[in-house]
XYZ file of C-alpha atoms in Angstrom:
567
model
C -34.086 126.552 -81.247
C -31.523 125.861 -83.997
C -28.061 125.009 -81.604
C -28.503 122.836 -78.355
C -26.064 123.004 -75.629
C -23.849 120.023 -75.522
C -23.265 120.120 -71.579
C -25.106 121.854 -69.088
C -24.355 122.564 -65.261
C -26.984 123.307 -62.592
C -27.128 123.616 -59.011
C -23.178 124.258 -58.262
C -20.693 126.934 -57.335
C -19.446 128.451 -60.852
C -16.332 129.726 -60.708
C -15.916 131.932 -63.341
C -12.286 133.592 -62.584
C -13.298 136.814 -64.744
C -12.267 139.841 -63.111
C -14.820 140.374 -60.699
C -13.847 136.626 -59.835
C -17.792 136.059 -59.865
C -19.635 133.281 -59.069
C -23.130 132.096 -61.052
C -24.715 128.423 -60.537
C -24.983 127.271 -64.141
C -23.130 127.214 -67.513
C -23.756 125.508 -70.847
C -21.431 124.452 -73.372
C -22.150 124.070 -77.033
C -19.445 122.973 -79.684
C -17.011 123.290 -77.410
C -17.521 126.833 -76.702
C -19.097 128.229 -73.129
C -22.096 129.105 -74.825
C -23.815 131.066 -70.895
C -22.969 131.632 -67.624
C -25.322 133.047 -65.357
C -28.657 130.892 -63.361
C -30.767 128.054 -64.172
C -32.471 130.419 -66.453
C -29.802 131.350 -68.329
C -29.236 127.944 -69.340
C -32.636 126.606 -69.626
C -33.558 127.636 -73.354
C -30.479 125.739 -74.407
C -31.312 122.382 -72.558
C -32.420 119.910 -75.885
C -33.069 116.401 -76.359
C -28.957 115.669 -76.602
C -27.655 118.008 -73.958
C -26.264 116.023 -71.028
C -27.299 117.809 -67.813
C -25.321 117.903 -64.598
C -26.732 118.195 -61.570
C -23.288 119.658 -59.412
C -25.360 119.692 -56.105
C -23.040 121.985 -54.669
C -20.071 121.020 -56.453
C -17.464 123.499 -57.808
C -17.002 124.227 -61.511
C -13.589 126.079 -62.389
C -11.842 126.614 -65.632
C -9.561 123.843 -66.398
C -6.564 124.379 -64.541
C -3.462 124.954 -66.337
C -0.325 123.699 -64.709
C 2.256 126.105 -66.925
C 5.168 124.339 -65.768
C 5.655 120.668 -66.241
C 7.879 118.158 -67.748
C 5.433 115.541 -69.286
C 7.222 112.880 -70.842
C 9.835 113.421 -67.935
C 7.426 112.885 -65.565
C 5.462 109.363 -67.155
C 9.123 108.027 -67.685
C 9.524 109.045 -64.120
C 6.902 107.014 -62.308
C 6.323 103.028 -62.441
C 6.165 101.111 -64.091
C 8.968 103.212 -66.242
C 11.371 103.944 -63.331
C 11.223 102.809 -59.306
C 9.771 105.459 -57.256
C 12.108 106.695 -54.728
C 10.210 109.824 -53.818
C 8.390 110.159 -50.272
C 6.613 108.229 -49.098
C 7.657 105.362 -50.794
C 11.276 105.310 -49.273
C 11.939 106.888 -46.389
C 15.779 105.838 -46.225
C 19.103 105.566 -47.877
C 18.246 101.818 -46.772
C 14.735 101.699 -48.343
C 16.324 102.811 -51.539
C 18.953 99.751 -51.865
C 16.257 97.639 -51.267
C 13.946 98.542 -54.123
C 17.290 98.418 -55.959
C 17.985 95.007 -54.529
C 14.427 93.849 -56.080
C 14.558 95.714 -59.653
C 17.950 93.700 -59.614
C 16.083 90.714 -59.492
C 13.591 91.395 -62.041
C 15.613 92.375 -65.023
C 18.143 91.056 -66.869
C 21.964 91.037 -66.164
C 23.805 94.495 -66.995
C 20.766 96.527 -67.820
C 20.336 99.981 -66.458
C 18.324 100.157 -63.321
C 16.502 104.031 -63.061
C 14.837 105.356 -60.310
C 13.377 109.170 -59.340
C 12.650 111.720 -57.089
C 14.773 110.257 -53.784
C 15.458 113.575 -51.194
C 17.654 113.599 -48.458
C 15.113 115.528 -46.720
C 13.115 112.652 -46.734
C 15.657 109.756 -46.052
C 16.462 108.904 -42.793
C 20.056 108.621 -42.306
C 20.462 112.275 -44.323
C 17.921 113.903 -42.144
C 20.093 112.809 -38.842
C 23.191 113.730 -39.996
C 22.984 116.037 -43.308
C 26.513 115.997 -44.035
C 25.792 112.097 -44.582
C 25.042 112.079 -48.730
C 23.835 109.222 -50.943
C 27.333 107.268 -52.139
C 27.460 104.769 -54.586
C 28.583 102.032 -51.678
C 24.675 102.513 -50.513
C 24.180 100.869 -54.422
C 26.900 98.709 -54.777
C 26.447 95.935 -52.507
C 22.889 95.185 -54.041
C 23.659 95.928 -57.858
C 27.352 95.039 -58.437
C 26.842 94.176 -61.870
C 23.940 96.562 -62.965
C 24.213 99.935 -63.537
C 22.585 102.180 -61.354
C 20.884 105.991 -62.101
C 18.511 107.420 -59.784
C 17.310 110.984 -60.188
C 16.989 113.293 -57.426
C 13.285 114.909 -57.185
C 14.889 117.911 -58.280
C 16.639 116.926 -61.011
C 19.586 118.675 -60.647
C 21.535 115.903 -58.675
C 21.849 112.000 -60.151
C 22.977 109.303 -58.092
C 24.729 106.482 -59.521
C 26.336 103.386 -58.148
C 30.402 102.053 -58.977
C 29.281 99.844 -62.293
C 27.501 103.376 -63.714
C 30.590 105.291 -62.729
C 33.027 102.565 -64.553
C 30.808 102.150 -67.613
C 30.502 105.904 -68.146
C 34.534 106.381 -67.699
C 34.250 108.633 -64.658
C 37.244 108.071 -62.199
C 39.360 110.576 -59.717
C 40.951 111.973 -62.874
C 37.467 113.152 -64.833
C 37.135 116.937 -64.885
C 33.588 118.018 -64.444
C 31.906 120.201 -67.279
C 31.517 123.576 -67.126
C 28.761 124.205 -65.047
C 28.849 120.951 -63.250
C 30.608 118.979 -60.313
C 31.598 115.437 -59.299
C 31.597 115.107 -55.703
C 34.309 113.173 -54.576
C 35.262 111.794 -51.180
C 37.816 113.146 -49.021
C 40.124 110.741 -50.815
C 39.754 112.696 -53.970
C 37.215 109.757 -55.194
C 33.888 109.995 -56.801
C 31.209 109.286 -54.416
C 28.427 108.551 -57.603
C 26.627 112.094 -57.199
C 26.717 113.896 -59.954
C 24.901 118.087 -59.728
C 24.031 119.986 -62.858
C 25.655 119.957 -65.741
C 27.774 116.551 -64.740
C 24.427 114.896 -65.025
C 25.581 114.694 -68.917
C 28.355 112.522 -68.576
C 25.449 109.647 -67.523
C 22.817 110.503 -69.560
C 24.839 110.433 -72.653
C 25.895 106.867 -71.830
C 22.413 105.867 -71.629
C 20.079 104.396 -74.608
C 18.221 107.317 -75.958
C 14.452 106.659 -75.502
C 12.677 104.987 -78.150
C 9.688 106.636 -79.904
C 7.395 103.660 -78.312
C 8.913 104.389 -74.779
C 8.291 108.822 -75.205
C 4.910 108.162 -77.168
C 3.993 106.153 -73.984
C 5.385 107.867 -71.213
C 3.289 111.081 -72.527
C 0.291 108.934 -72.773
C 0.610 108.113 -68.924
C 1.014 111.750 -67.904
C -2.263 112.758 -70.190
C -4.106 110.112 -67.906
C -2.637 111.370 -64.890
C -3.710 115.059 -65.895
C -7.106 114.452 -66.797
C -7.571 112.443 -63.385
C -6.465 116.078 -61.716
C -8.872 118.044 -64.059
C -5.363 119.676 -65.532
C -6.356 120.812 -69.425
C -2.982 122.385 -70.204
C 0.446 122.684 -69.657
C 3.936 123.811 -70.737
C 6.458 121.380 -71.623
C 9.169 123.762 -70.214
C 11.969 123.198 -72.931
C 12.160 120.648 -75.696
C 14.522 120.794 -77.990
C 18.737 119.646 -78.485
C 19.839 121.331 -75.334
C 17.339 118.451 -73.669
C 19.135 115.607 -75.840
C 21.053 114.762 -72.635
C 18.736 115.050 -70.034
C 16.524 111.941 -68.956
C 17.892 109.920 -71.774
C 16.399 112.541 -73.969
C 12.971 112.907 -72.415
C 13.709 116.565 -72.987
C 14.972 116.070 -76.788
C 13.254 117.486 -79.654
C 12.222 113.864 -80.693
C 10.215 114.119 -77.942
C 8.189 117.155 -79.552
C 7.763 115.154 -82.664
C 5.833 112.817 -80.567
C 3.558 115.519 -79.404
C 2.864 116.160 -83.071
C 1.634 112.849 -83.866
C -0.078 111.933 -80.668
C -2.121 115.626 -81.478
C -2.527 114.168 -85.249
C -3.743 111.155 -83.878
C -6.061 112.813 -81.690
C -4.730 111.666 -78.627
C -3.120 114.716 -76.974
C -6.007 115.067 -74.345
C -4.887 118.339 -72.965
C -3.585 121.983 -74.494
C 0.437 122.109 -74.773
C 2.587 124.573 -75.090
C 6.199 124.487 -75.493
C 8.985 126.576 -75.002
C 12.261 125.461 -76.895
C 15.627 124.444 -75.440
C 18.447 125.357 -77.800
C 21.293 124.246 -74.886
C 21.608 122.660 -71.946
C 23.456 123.790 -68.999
C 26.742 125.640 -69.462
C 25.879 126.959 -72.955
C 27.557 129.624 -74.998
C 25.775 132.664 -75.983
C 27.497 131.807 -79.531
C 26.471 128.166 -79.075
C 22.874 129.452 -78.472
C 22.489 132.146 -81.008
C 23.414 129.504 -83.330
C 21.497 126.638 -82.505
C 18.303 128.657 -81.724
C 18.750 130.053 -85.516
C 18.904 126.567 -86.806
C 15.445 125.825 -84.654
C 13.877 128.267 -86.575
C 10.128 129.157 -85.597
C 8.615 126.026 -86.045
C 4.867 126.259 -87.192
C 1.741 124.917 -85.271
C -0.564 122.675 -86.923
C -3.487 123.765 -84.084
C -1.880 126.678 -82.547
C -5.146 126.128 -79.611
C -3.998 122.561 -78.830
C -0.168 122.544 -79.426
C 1.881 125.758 -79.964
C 5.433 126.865 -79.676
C 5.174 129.795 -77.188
C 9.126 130.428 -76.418
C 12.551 129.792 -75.452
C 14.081 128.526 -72.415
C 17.284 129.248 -70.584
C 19.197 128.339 -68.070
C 20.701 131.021 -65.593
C 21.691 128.959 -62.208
C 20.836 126.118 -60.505
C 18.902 125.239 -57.131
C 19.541 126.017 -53.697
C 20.117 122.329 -52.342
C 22.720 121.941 -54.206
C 24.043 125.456 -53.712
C 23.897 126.290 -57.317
C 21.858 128.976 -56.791
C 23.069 132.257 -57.175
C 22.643 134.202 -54.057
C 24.116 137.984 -52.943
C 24.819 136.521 -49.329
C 26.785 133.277 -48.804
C 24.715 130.059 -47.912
C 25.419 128.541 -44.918
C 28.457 127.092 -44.517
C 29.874 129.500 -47.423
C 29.824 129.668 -50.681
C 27.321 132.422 -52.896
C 26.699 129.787 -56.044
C 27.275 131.116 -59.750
C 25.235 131.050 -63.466
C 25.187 127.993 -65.084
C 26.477 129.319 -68.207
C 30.184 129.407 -69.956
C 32.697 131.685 -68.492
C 35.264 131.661 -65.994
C 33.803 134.776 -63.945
C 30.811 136.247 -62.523
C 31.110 139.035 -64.849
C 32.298 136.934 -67.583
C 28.803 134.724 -67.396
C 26.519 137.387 -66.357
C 27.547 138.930 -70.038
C 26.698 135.475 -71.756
C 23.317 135.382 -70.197
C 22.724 139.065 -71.088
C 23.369 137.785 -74.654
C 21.503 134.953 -74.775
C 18.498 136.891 -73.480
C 19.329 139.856 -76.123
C 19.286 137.252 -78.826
C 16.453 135.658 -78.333
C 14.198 138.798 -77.463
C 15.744 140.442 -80.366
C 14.484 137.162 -82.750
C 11.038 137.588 -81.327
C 11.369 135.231 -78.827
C 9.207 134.524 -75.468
C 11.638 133.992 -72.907
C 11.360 131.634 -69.673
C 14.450 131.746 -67.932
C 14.992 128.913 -64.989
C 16.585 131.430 -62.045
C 16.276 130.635 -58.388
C 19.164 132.734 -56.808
C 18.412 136.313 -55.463
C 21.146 137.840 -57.169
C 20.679 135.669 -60.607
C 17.239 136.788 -60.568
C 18.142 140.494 -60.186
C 20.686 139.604 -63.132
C 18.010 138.137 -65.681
C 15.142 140.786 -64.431
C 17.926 143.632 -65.893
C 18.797 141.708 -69.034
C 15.237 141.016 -69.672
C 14.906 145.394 -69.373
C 17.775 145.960 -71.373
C 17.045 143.920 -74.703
C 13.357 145.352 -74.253
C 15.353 148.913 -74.514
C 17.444 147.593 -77.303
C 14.810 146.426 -79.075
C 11.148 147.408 -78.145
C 8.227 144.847 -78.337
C 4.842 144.900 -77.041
C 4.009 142.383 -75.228
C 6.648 139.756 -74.971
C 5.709 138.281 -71.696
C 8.773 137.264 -71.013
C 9.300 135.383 -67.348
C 11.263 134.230 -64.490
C 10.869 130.432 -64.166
C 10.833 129.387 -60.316
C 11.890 133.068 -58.817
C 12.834 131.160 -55.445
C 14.386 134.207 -53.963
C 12.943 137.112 -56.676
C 13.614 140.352 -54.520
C 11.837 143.669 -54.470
C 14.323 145.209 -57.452
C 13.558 141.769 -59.848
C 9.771 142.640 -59.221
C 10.144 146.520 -59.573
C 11.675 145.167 -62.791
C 9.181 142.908 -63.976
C 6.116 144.545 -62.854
C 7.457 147.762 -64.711
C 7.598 145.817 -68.205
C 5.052 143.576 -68.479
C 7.149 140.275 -67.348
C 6.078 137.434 -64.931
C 7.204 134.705 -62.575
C 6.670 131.230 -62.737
C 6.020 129.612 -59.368
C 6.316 126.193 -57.450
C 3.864 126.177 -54.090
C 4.358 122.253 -54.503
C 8.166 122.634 -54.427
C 7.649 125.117 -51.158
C 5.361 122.391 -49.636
C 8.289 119.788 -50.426
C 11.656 121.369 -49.400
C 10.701 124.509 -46.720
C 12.315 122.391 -43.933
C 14.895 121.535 -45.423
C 16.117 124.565 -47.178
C 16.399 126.218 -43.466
C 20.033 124.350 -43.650
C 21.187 125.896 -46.694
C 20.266 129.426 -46.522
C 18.841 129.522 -42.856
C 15.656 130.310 -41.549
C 14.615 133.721 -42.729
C 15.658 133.196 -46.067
C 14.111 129.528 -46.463
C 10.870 131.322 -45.230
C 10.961 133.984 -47.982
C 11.640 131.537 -50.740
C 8.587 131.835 -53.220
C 7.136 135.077 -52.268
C 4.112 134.841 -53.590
C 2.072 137.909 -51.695
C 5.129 140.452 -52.466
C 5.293 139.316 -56.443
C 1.300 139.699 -56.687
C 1.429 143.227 -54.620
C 4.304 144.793 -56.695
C 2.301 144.184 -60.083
C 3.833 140.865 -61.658
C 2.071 137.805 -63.292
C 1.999 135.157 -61.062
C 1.436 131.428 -62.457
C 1.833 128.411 -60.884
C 3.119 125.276 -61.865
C 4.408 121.979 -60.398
C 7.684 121.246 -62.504
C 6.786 117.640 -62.440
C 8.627 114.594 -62.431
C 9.751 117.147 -59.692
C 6.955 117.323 -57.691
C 3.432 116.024 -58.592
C 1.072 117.918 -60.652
C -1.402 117.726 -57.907
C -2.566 121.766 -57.941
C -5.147 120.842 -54.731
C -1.695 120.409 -53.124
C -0.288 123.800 -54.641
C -3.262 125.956 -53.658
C -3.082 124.294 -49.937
C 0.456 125.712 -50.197
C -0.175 129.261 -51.405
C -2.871 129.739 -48.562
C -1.313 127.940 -45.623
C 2.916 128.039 -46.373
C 2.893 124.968 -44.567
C 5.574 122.123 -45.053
C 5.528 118.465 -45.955
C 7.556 117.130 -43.620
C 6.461 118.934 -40.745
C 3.688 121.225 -41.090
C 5.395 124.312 -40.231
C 4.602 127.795 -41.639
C 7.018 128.602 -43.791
C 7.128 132.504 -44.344
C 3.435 133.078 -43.573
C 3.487 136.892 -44.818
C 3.455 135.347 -47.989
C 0.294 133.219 -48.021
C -2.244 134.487 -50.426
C -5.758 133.737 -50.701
C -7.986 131.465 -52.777
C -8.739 134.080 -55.657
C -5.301 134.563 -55.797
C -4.322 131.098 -55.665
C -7.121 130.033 -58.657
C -5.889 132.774 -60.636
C -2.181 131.532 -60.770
C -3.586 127.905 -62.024
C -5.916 129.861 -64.906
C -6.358 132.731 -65.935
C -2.933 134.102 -65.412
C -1.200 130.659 -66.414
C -3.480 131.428 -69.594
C -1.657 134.785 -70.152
C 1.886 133.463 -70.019
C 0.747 131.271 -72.976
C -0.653 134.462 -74.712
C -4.286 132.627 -74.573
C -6.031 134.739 -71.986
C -8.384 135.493 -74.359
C -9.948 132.530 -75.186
C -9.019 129.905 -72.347
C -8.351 130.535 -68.827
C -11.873 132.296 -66.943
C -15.694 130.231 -67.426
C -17.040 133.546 -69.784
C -19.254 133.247 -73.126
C -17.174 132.673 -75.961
C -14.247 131.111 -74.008
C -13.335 127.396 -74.924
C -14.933 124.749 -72.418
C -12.494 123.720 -70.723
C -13.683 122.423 -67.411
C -12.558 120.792 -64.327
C -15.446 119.555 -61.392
C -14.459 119.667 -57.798
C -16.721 117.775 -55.276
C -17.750 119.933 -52.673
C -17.556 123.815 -51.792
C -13.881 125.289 -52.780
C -14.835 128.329 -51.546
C -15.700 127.387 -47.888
C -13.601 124.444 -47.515
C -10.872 124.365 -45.012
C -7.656 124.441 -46.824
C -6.222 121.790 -45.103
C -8.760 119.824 -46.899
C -8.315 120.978 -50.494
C -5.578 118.340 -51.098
C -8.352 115.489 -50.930
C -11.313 117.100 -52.220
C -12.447 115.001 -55.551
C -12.195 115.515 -59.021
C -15.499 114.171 -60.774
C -15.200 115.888 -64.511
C -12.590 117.035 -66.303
C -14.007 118.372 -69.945
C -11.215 120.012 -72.681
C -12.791 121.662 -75.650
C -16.215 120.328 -74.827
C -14.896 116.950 -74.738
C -14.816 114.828 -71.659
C -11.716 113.047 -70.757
C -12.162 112.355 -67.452
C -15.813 111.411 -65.217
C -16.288 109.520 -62.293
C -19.886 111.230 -62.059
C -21.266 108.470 -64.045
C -19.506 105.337 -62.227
C-alpha cells in the first residue's frame, strides 16, 4: 500500500473517549494522525516494514491527557534544584522548614535570596496542633540572619518571608498593604513576614526578575516532568504584565516569549495554550481595558502547538486565607471580598462586571480565577450579561477553580455554554483542612464535581501546579473516591464521579475549553496522535491504585517523548 502506519497498538484496552466512550484493542498512527481504531484487523493492512508495533498486553491506551490548568515555568522554578521543596512530605514542620533553610544558607553565597515552595500549615506540625500558631519570620531568622528569605505557600496566595526580606523590601509596622492585599502583623501591630494576595508584590518586585536562561530552563524541566506523566497539553493560565510580579516574573510575558522560541526550536514537547494576564490582583477595570488593548491579539505561529486561547482574571482569592468570597461568614467571621479595586462590595462587583464586559465584548475567552460561593454567583451573572450585551457563539468562557460554584452559578453556566475549571488534586490536598475555615459541610461540598456535570456544565480538570503536582492518576483517584491526603477521609462523597467522567475532564472536555475538540482530545480517525500508555487495566483497577499505575509511552503528534517500554 502507498502510506504505512508509523505506530501501531495491539492487544490493549483502547480508550477512545468518543461519545459512546468505546473501547477497541488496536489503533495505528500515520504522520501523526490516528490513521484506525477498531481490532487487530483494522490495523493489520497498515503494519509495513517501518511501523513500530506495540504489543500493550493489556495495557491502557488513552488520549493524551490534557492538564488545562497549570503554571509551567512556575512550577520548574518551583521544584529543586531551582527552589527548596517545602511541600509534604518533604517537611513536615515549621522546624523541618528552618532546617532546609539552615542548609541552603550554607550552600550559597552571603546575602543572596534563599526561595522555597509549596510549605502548608496543614501539613506542618506545630500549625496542625494549634492552627492559630502561623509561620513568623522568627521561625527564619535565627538560621538566615543575613539572607533573605521567600518561601511560597503551595497555594500561592500566601509568601513567607523572614526579618532581612522584610528590611530589604522596606516593609515595617507603618507599610499599608495594597489594595487587595494584607500584612499580617502581630498583636504588637508588627509584621509577622506573611504576606496574602496582592501584598505578595511588595517581595516579588524586590526580587531579580528571572533571566531568559533561568525561564527557558525552568519550562524545559516541567516538559520532562509532563511527558514522564503522559500529559500532551496544557494551559499556562495567564501570562502576560499583570504576572510581572508574581514568582519573580515566572508569570510575565517574557516568559511567553520563551515559549515562542523553545516551539521555534522545536523543543516545546507538549500542546500550550495560553490565556493572557493584563493585571494582577487588585486591578482597575480602566487599568485592564487599557492594558488588554495594548496586548492586542497576538498571532500564533502553530495555532495546534502554541495558541493564545483567552484572558484571565482575577475575582477573589482562596479559602485558607479567607479571601474567598463567601454568602455565609467563615468560621470565626468574616465573608472575604473580590480582589479587585474598590472600596465596597458593590463598588468591586461593578469593576469585575466591567472587566468581564470588556473583554467578552473584544472577543475575548474568559477564565476567571473564583473560589467563593457568592463571587462565583457574581462572575456566572457578569459572564450572562456581556453575552446579552453583546451576543457570541461560542465563547466558552469559564470559572477557574469553582470551589464553592452553587446551583444558580451552574443554572448559569450550563444555560450559556460556559464551564468550570476544576482541582481534584487541590481537594485531595486541603479537604481536612478546609473543615476549619468554612466547617464541615461546606469543606465537603467544595469542588462539586457530580452537581456541575448533572446540571449541564463543562467540566475540566487541571492541577494548578507549582500548586499541586500535575500528577492526573492522583486527580482521577480524587474525583472517584473524595478522599483526603492527610487522612483518607471522604470528603463530600455525593460528589464522586466515575471513571468516564473523570477521563473526560483530563481530554476530551479539557480539549473543548481550548476550542480543539475537534481534532485532539478522543483516540478517533483523523484526530492528532496524541497518546499516553498506562500499564495495566484502568478500567478494572481499584482506584486506590490508580495513583501508582505506570506510564510506559507518552506520544504527541506521532512523536514519542516519553518510553520506558523499550528500557
Amino acid at each position: 500500500m502507498d502510506t504505512y502506519a508509523d505506530l501501531v497498538f495491539l492487544g490493549g484496552r483502547v480508550v477512545t473517549v468518543d461519545a459512546e466512550f468505546s473501547v477497541a484493542s488496536a489503533l495505528a498512527v500515520t504522520g501523526g494522525v490516528i490513521s484506525a481504531v477498531g481490532g487487530r484487523d483494522d490495523v493489520a493492512p497498515l503494519v509495513g516494514p517501518g511501523t513500530r508495533v506495540v504489543d500493550l498486553r493489556g495495557a491502557t491506551l488513552l488520549p493524551g491527557i490534557n492538564d488545562s490548568h497549570l503554571h509551567g515555568c512556575a512550577f520548574g522554578m518551583s521544584t529543586p534544584p531551582l527552589s527548596l521543596d517545602l511541600g509534604h512530605p518533604a517537611v513536615s514542620s515549621l522546624a523541618d522548614v528552618a532546617e532546609a533553610v539552615r542548609e541552603a544558607v550554607g550552600r550559597v553565597p552571603g546575602g543572596q535570596w534563599i526561595t522555597g515552595h509549596g510549605w502548608d500549615t496543614g501539613y506542618l506540625d506545630e500549625c496542625v496542633f494549634d492552627p492559630s500558631r502561623l509561620p513568623s519570620r522568627r521561625d527564619l531568622d535565627a538560621v538566615s540572619p543575613d539572607h533573605p528569605v521567600v518561601l511560597y505557600s503551595f497555594s500561592g496566595h500566601a509568601t513567607w518571608v523572614n526579618s532581612k526580606a522584610l528590611e530589604l523590601i522596606g516593609v515595617d509596622r507603618d507599610t499599608a498593604a495594597p489594595p487587595g492585599g494584607a500584612i499580617v502583623v502581630d498583636e504588637a501591630g508588627e509584621p509577622t513576614g506573611l504576606l496574602h494576595e496582592g501584598a505578595q508584590a511588595l517581595v516579588q518586585n524586590a526580587l531579580p526578575p528571572l533571566s531568559r536562561q533561568e525561564r527557558t530552563g525552568a519550562i524545559r524541566s516541567t516538559l520532562a516532568t509532563l511527558a514522564r506523566l503522559g500529559v500532551t497539553s496544557y494551559t499556562e493560565p495567564g501570562l502576560g504584565p499583570g504576572g510581572d510580579g508574581i514568582m519573580r516574573g515566572a508569570l510575565g510575558a517574557e516568559t511567553l516569549d520563551v515559549y515562542r522560541r523553545l516551539l521555534a526550536d522545536g523543543e516545546l514537547t507538549a500542546r500550550l495554550g495560553v490565556l493572557l494576564l493584563p493585571t494582577g490582583m487588585a486591578g482597575t477595570a480602566e487599568e485592564f481595558a487599557r492594558t488588554l488593548t495594548a496586548l492586542g491579539k497576538p498571532g500564533d505561529a502553530d495555532p495546534r502547538r502554541l495558541a493564545i486561547l483567552g484572558v484571565k482574571i482575577f475575582a477573589d482569592g482562596i479559602v485558607p486565607n479567607k479571601t474567598s468570597w463567601m454568602h455565609e461568614p467563615y468560621v470565626g467571621g468574616g465573608c472575604g471580598s473580590l480582589c479587585v479595586g474598590g472600596e465596597t462590595d458593590a463598588e468591586r462587583t461593578a469593576e469585575i462586571d466591567a472587566m468581564i464586559r470588556h473583554a467578552h465584548a473584544a472577543g475575548h475567552q474568559l477564565g476567571v480565577h473564583v473560589t467563593g460561593d457568592r463571587a462565583c454567583d457574581t462572575v456566572a451573572d457578569a459572564f450572562a450579561a456581556a453575552m446579552a450585551e453583546h451576543p457570541r457563539p461560542d465563547a466558552r468562557h469559564y470559572v477557574i477553580h469553582g470551589d464553592f460554584l452553587t446551583a444558580h452559578s451552574m443554572k448559569v453556566l450550563a444555560a450559556h455554554g460556559f464551564g468550570v475549571n476544576m482541582n481534584p488534586t487541590i481537594k485531595w490536598t486541603v479537604a481536612d483542612m478546609e473543615e476549619e475555615f468554612v466547617g464541615a459541610e461546606r469543606a465537603a461540598y467544595a469542588w462539586p464535581y457530580r452537581d456541575a456535570i448533572d446540571a449541564g456544565v463543562r467540566v475540566a480538570s487541571g492541577s494548578d501546579a507549582p500548586v499541586t503536582s500535575p500528577d492526573w492518576r492522583q486527580g482521577v483517584a480524587t474525583m472517584m473516591l473524595r478522599e483526603s491526603k492527610a487522612a483518607g477521609r471522604v470528603s463530600g462523597p455525593e460528589q464522586c464521579i466515575g471513571l468516564a467522567e473523570a477521563i473526560r475532564t483530563y481530554t476530551i472536555d479539557a480539549a473543548w475549553q481550548d476550542f480543539a475538540d475537534d481534532w485532539k482530545g478522543s483516540l478517533e480517525p483523523g484526530k492528532v496522535a496524541d497518546l499516553c500508555v498506562l500499564d495495566g487495566d484502568l478500567l478494572t483497577a481499584d482506584p486506590h491504585d490508580i495513583p501508582e499505575m505506570p506510564v510506559v509511552l507518552t506520544v504527541v503528534d506521532g512523536q514519542v517523548v516519553h518510553d520506558t517500554l523499550r528500557d
